[in-house]
Coordinates of C-alpha atoms and ligand atoms in Angstrom, one line a residue:
M8 CA -22.2 10.5 -24.9
K9 CA -21.6 14.2 -25.0
K10 CA -22.5 15.3 -21.4
I11 CA -22.2 13.4 -18.1
G12 CA -23.1 14.3 -14.6
V13 CA -21.2 13.3 -11.5
Y14 CA -22.3 13.4 -7.8
T15 CA -21.2 12.3 -4.3
S16 CA -23.8 10.8 -2.1
G17 CA -24.3 9.2 1.4
G18 CA -21.6 9.4 4.0
D19 CA -18.6 11.3 2.7
A20 CA -15.2 9.6 2.5
P21 CA -11.6 11.0 2.0
G22 CA -10.7 10.6 -1.7
M23 CA -14.1 11.5 -3.0
N24 CA -12.6 14.8 -4.3
A25 CA -9.7 12.9 -6.0
C26 CA -12.3 10.6 -7.7
L27 CA -14.4 13.6 -8.8
R28 CA -11.3 15.2 -10.3
A29 CA -10.5 12.0 -12.2
V30 CA -14.0 11.7 -13.5
A31 CA -14.0 15.4 -14.7
R32 CA -10.6 15.3 -16.2
A33 CA -11.0 11.9 -17.9
A34 CA -14.4 13.0 -19.4
L35 CA -13.0 16.3 -20.6
S36 CA -10.1 14.6 -22.2
H37 CA -12.6 12.5 -24.2
G38 CA -14.4 15.6 -25.4
M39 CA -17.4 15.3 -23.0
E40 CA -19.0 18.1 -21.0
V41 CA -19.2 17.5 -17.3
V42 CA -21.9 18.7 -14.9
G43 CA -21.3 18.5 -11.1
I44 CA -24.4 17.7 -9.2
R45 CA -24.4 19.3 -5.7
R46 CA -25.7 17.5 -2.6
G47 CA -26.2 14.1 -4.2
Y48 CA -29.7 13.0 -5.1
Q49 CA -31.3 16.0 -3.4
G50 CA -29.3 18.4 -5.6
M51 CA -30.3 16.3 -8.7
I52 CA -34.0 16.7 -7.8
E53 CA -33.5 20.5 -7.3
G54 CA -31.4 21.0 -10.4
D55 CA -28.4 22.2 -8.3
F56 CA -25.9 21.8 -11.1
V57 CA -22.5 23.4 -11.8
E58 CA -20.4 23.0 -15.0
L59 CA -17.0 21.5 -14.3
K60 CA -14.0 22.5 -16.3
A61 CA -10.5 21.2 -15.8
H62 CA -9.7 24.1 -13.5
S63 CA -12.8 23.6 -11.4
V64 CA -11.2 20.4 -10.0
S65 CA -7.7 21.9 -9.5
N66 CA -6.1 21.7 -6.0
I67 CA -8.7 19.2 -4.6
I68 CA -6.9 15.8 -4.9
Q69 CA -5.5 16.3 -1.4
R70 CA -8.7 17.6 0.2
G71 CA -11.0 15.5 2.5
G72 CA -14.8 15.8 2.3
T73 CA -16.4 16.5 -1.0
I74 CA -16.5 19.8 -2.8
L75 CA -19.9 18.8 -4.3
K76 CA -21.2 18.2 -0.8
S77 CA -23.3 15.1 0.1
S78 CA -26.7 14.3 1.5
R79 CA -29.0 11.4 2.3
S80 CA -32.2 12.3 0.3
Q81 CA -35.5 11.0 1.5
E82 CA -37.3 12.5 -1.5
F83 CA -35.3 10.5 -4.0
R84 CA -36.7 7.3 -2.3
T85 CA -40.0 8.2 -3.9
P86 CA -41.0 7.7 -7.6
E87 CA -42.1 11.3 -7.7
G88 CA -38.6 12.5 -6.5
R89 CA -36.8 10.3 -9.0
Q90 CA -39.1 11.6 -11.8
K91 CA -38.2 15.2 -10.8
A92 CA -34.5 14.3 -10.9
Y93 CA -34.8 12.7 -14.3
N94 CA -36.6 15.8 -15.6
R95 CA -33.8 18.1 -14.3
L96 CA -31.2 15.9 -15.9
R97 CA -33.0 15.9 -19.3
E98 CA -33.4 19.7 -19.2
A99 CA -29.6 20.0 -18.6
G100 CA -28.8 17.5 -21.4
V101 CA -27.1 15.0 -19.1
E102 CA -26.9 11.6 -20.8
G103 CA -25.0 9.5 -18.3
L104 CA -24.0 9.6 -14.6
V105 CA -21.1 8.7 -12.4
A106 CA -22.2 8.1 -8.8
I107 CA -19.6 8.2 -6.0
G108 CA -20.8 6.6 -2.8
G109 CA -21.7 3.5 -0.9
D110 CA -24.5 0.9 -0.9
G111 CA -27.3 3.4 -0.4
T112 CA -26.1 5.5 -3.3
F113 CA -25.9 2.4 -5.5
A114 CA -29.3 1.1 -4.5
G115 CA -30.7 4.5 -5.5
A116 CA -28.8 4.5 -8.8
R117 CA -30.0 1.0 -9.6
T118 CA -33.7 2.0 -9.1
F119 CA -33.1 5.2 -11.1
Y120 CA -31.6 3.2 -14.0
E121 CA -34.4 0.7 -14.0
E122 CA -37.1 3.4 -14.1
H123 CA -35.6 5.9 -16.4
K124 CA -32.8 4.0 -18.3
I125 CA -30.3 6.7 -17.8
P126 CA -26.8 5.0 -17.8
V127 CA -25.1 5.1 -14.3
V128 CA -21.7 3.8 -13.3
G129 CA -20.6 3.8 -9.6
C130 CA -17.3 4.4 -7.9
P131 CA -17.2 2.9 -4.4
G132 CA -16.7 5.8 -1.9
T133 CA -17.2 4.8 1.7
I134 CA -14.9 4.4 4.7
D135 CA -16.7 1.2 5.6
N136 CA -15.1 -1.1 2.9
D137 CA -18.2 -3.2 2.8
L138 CA -19.0 -3.4 -0.9
Y139 CA -18.7 -6.6 -2.9
G140 CA -16.6 -6.2 -6.1
T141 CA -13.7 -4.2 -4.9
D142 CA -10.8 -5.1 -2.6
F143 CA -10.9 -1.6 -1.2
T144 CA -13.3 1.3 -1.2
I145 CA -12.2 4.9 -1.5
G146 CA -11.7 6.4 1.9
Y147 CA -11.1 3.2 3.8
D148 CA -7.3 3.4 4.0
T149 CA -7.4 7.0 5.2
A150 CA -10.0 6.1 7.9
L151 CA -7.9 3.1 9.0
N152 CA -4.9 5.4 9.5
T153 CA -6.9 8.1 11.2
A154 CA -8.4 5.5 13.7
M155 CA -5.0 3.8 14.2
D156 CA -3.3 7.1 15.0
A157 CA -6.0 7.9 17.5
I158 CA -5.9 4.5 19.2
D159 CA -2.1 4.8 19.4
K160 CA -2.5 8.1 21.3
I161 CA -5.1 6.5 23.6
R162 CA -2.7 3.6 24.2
D163 CA -0.1 6.2 25.6
T164 CA -2.5 7.5 28.2
A165 CA -4.0 4.1 28.9
D166 CA -0.5 2.8 29.7
S167 CA 0.4 5.8 31.9
H168 CA -2.7 5.3 34.1
N169 CA -3.0 1.5 33.9
R170 CA -6.4 1.7 32.3
L171 CA -8.7 -0.3 30.2
F172 CA -10.2 1.5 27.2
F173 CA -13.1 0.5 25.0
I174 CA -12.7 2.4 21.7
E175 CA -15.6 2.6 19.3
V176 CA -14.9 3.0 15.6
M177 CA -17.3 3.4 12.7
G178 CA -19.0 0.6 10.9
R179 CA -22.7 0.3 11.3
D180 CA -22.9 -3.0 9.5
A181 CA -19.2 -3.9 8.9
G182 CA -16.2 -4.6 11.1
F183 CA -13.4 -3.9 8.7
I184 CA -12.2 -0.7 10.4
A185 CA -12.4 -2.3 13.9
L186 CA -10.7 -5.5 12.9
N187 CA -7.8 -4.0 11.0
T188 CA -7.2 -1.1 13.4
G189 CA -7.4 -3.6 16.2
I190 CA -4.6 -5.7 14.7
A191 CA -2.6 -2.6 13.9
S192 CA -2.8 -1.2 17.4
G193 CA -2.3 -4.4 19.3
A194 CA -5.8 -4.5 20.8
E195 CA -6.6 -7.3 23.3
A196 CA -9.9 -7.9 21.5
V197 CA -12.1 -6.6 18.7
C198 CA -15.9 -6.7 18.6
I199 CA -17.5 -6.7 15.2
P200 CA -21.0 -7.1 13.7
E201 CA -20.0 -10.2 11.7
K202 CA -19.4 -12.2 14.9
E203 CA -21.4 -12.6 18.1
T204 CA -19.8 -10.8 21.0
F205 CA -19.6 -12.7 24.3
V206 CA -18.7 -10.6 27.3
D207 CA -17.2 -13.6 29.1
D208 CA -14.7 -14.1 26.2
I209 CA -13.6 -10.5 26.6
I210 CA -13.2 -10.9 30.4
Q211 CA -11.2 -14.1 29.8
R212 CA -8.8 -12.2 27.5
L213 CA -8.5 -9.4 30.0
E214 CA -7.8 -11.8 32.9
Q215 CA -5.2 -13.6 30.9
G216 CA -3.4 -10.2 30.4
W217 CA -3.8 -9.4 34.1
M218 CA -2.1 -12.6 35.0
R219 CA 0.8 -11.6 32.8
Q220 CA 1.1 -8.3 34.6
K221 CA -0.4 -6.4 31.7
T222 CA -1.2 -2.9 32.9
S223 CA -3.3 -1.4 30.1
S224 CA -5.7 -2.9 27.6
I225 CA -7.5 -1.7 24.5
I226 CA -10.7 -3.3 23.2
V227 CA -11.8 -2.0 19.7
V228 CA -15.6 -2.1 19.1
A229 CA -17.4 -1.5 15.8
E230 CA -20.4 0.8 16.3
G231 CA -22.8 -1.8 14.9
D232 CA -21.6 -4.7 17.1
D233 CA -24.4 -6.9 18.4
G234 CA -23.1 -6.4 21.9
G235 CA -24.4 -2.8 21.7
G236 CA -21.5 -0.5 21.1
A237 CA -18.6 0.5 23.4
F238 CA -20.5 2.0 26.3
E239 CA -22.8 -1.0 26.5
I240 CA -20.0 -3.6 26.3
A241 CA -17.9 -1.6 28.9
K242 CA -20.9 -1.6 31.3
K243 CA -21.4 -5.3 30.9
V244 CA -17.8 -6.0 31.6
E245 CA -17.7 -3.6 34.6
E246 CA -20.8 -5.3 36.1
K247 CA -18.9 -8.6 36.1
I248 CA -15.4 -7.5 37.1
K249 CA -14.5 -4.5 39.1
R250 CA -10.7 -4.3 39.1
Y251 CA -10.2 -2.2 36.0
D252 CA -10.2 1.5 35.7
T253 CA -12.3 1.8 32.6
R254 CA -12.8 4.5 30.0
V255 CA -14.8 4.7 26.8
V256 CA -13.9 6.7 23.7
I257 CA -16.1 7.0 20.6
L258 CA -13.9 8.1 17.7
G259 CA -16.9 9.1 15.6
H260 CA -16.8 11.4 12.5
I261 CA -13.1 12.2 12.9
Q262 CA -12.7 8.9 10.9
R263 CA -14.5 10.4 7.9
G264 CA -12.4 13.5 7.6
G265 CA -8.8 14.4 6.7
S266 CA -6.6 14.4 3.7
P267 CA -6.7 11.1 1.8
T268 CA -3.7 8.8 1.9
C269 CA -1.6 8.1 -1.2
M270 CA -3.4 4.7 -1.5
D271 CA -6.8 6.4 -1.5
R272 CA -5.8 9.1 -4.0
V273 CA -4.4 6.5 -6.5
L274 CA -7.4 4.3 -6.0
A275 CA -9.8 7.2 -6.5
S276 CA -8.0 8.4 -9.6
R277 CA -8.0 5.0 -11.2
L278 CA -11.7 4.3 -10.4
G279 CA -12.8 7.7 -11.5
A280 CA -11.1 7.4 -14.9
A281 CA -12.4 3.8 -15.2
A282 CA -16.0 4.9 -14.6
V283 CA -15.8 7.3 -17.5
E284 CA -14.4 4.7 -19.8
T285 CA -17.1 2.3 -18.7
L286 CA -19.8 4.8 -19.6
Q287 CA -18.2 5.3 -23.0
E288 CA -18.1 1.6 -23.6
G289 CA -21.9 1.6 -23.1
L290 CA -21.9 -0.4 -19.9
S291 CA -24.3 0.7 -17.1
N292 CA -25.8 -0.2 -13.8
V293 CA -22.4 -1.3 -12.6
M294 CA -19.8 -0.4 -10.0
V295 CA -16.1 -0.2 -11.0
G296 CA -13.8 -1.8 -8.4
L297 CA -10.2 -2.9 -8.0
V298 CA -9.8 -6.6 -7.6
N299 CA -6.2 -8.0 -7.3
G300 CA -5.0 -4.8 -8.8
E301 CA -7.3 -4.9 -11.9
I302 CA -10.3 -2.9 -12.7
K303 CA -13.5 -5.0 -12.5
H304 CA -17.2 -4.3 -13.1
T305 CA -19.8 -5.6 -10.7
S306 CA -23.5 -5.0 -11.0
F307 CA -25.0 -2.6 -8.4
F308 CA -27.3 -5.5 -7.4
K309 CA -24.3 -7.7 -6.5
A310 CA -22.2 -4.9 -5.0
C311 CA -24.9 -4.2 -2.5
K312 CA -26.3 -7.6 -1.9
Y313 CA -23.2 -9.7 -1.3
H314 CA -21.1 -7.3 0.8
Q315 CA -17.4 -7.8 1.3
T316 CA -16.7 -10.7 3.7
I317 CA -14.5 -10.6 6.8
N318 CA -11.5 -12.7 6.8
H319 CA -12.0 -14.8 10.0
N320 CA -8.3 -15.7 10.1
L321 CA -7.7 -12.1 11.1
L322 CA -10.0 -12.5 14.1
N323 CA -7.9 -15.4 15.2
L324 CA -4.8 -13.4 14.7
V325 CA -6.0 -10.8 17.2
E326 CA -6.3 -13.5 19.8
V327 CA -2.9 -15.1 19.0
L328 CA -1.0 -11.8 19.0
S329 CA -2.5 -10.4 22.1
T330 CA -1.7 -13.4 24.3
Ligands
F6P14 O1 -20.3 6.3 5.7 C1 -20.7 5.2 6.5 C2 -20.7 5.5 7.9 O2 -19.5 6.1 8.1 C3 -21.0 4.4 8.9 O3 -19.9 3.7 9.3 C4 -21.6 5.2 10.0 O4 -22.5 4.4 10.7 C5 -22.4 6.2 9.2 O5 -21.7 6.5 8.1 C6 -22.7 7.5 10.0 O6 -23.5 8.3 9.2 P1 -24.0 9.8 9.6 O7 -22.9 10.7 9.2 O8 -25.2 10.0 8.7 O9 -24.3 9.8 11.0

């Protein structure tokens, strides 16, 4: 393989730039040429390409976001869109691809590979940590720390005013951020999509705290929780019990930005270099991940279908530690 393309797609995640740098530098060190594809699949369709040299990826390991930019392309969901993308890649002489993104990115890569047989290897880049085949995704650790810092700050003001806060964190389909930041910030309860939320359980926890003269409380809610998000759950709690001075905070996209943590930079660097080696070995249609500290390959099919599972012991831990 003489020339590869690399792109970032879907929701951005801190560490994508570090991964991109590793892909480019590893490929160049193996004598390959590297093409950066801007704006993910949409840029692939439009031939929005830029040649990457070693200096093109200088001074980006510490930067959040993605210098290649990202998008969620509707056109790539159509066979015509994918055909256009394939034509652009052939014109540019690109023989293999590294995709940095989450499940949507890999679902697209899988279809593209099946239709056009262009080798693709994926690096898991999403703050959600929901992919099967890696213990951690790139950006997850940074997002956890950003959310935890924010919750700590809210705890200060909650405590000063004796208030109850419902704090919504990201995670449309996964509760990893909610669960782990909940534990790390001493939340009274966490609500996640993987477990049904019962308002009466939340009230019971709050009332137990009230009896112990607890003056402030934090409930962390994943945005995709079946109870309907932080505003909805807060409303249901307030309808049943009036004594709390309640506030709701949605942390939102702040969780996707910022300089990546050391852990994310190292993870991104290892996975980016491993993706290039995987392409060189002739493997394709797989995601590279880190499992128990070792690089592992998982098919795109499995990575997207099985998802990472929540450790239910951690949910129990929230309860035990907040009593
Ligand atoms: O990247 C995944 C994610 O952060 C989800 O947790 C969240 O629901 C979604 O992206 C938000 O996406 P958008 O930026 O398109 O609103």
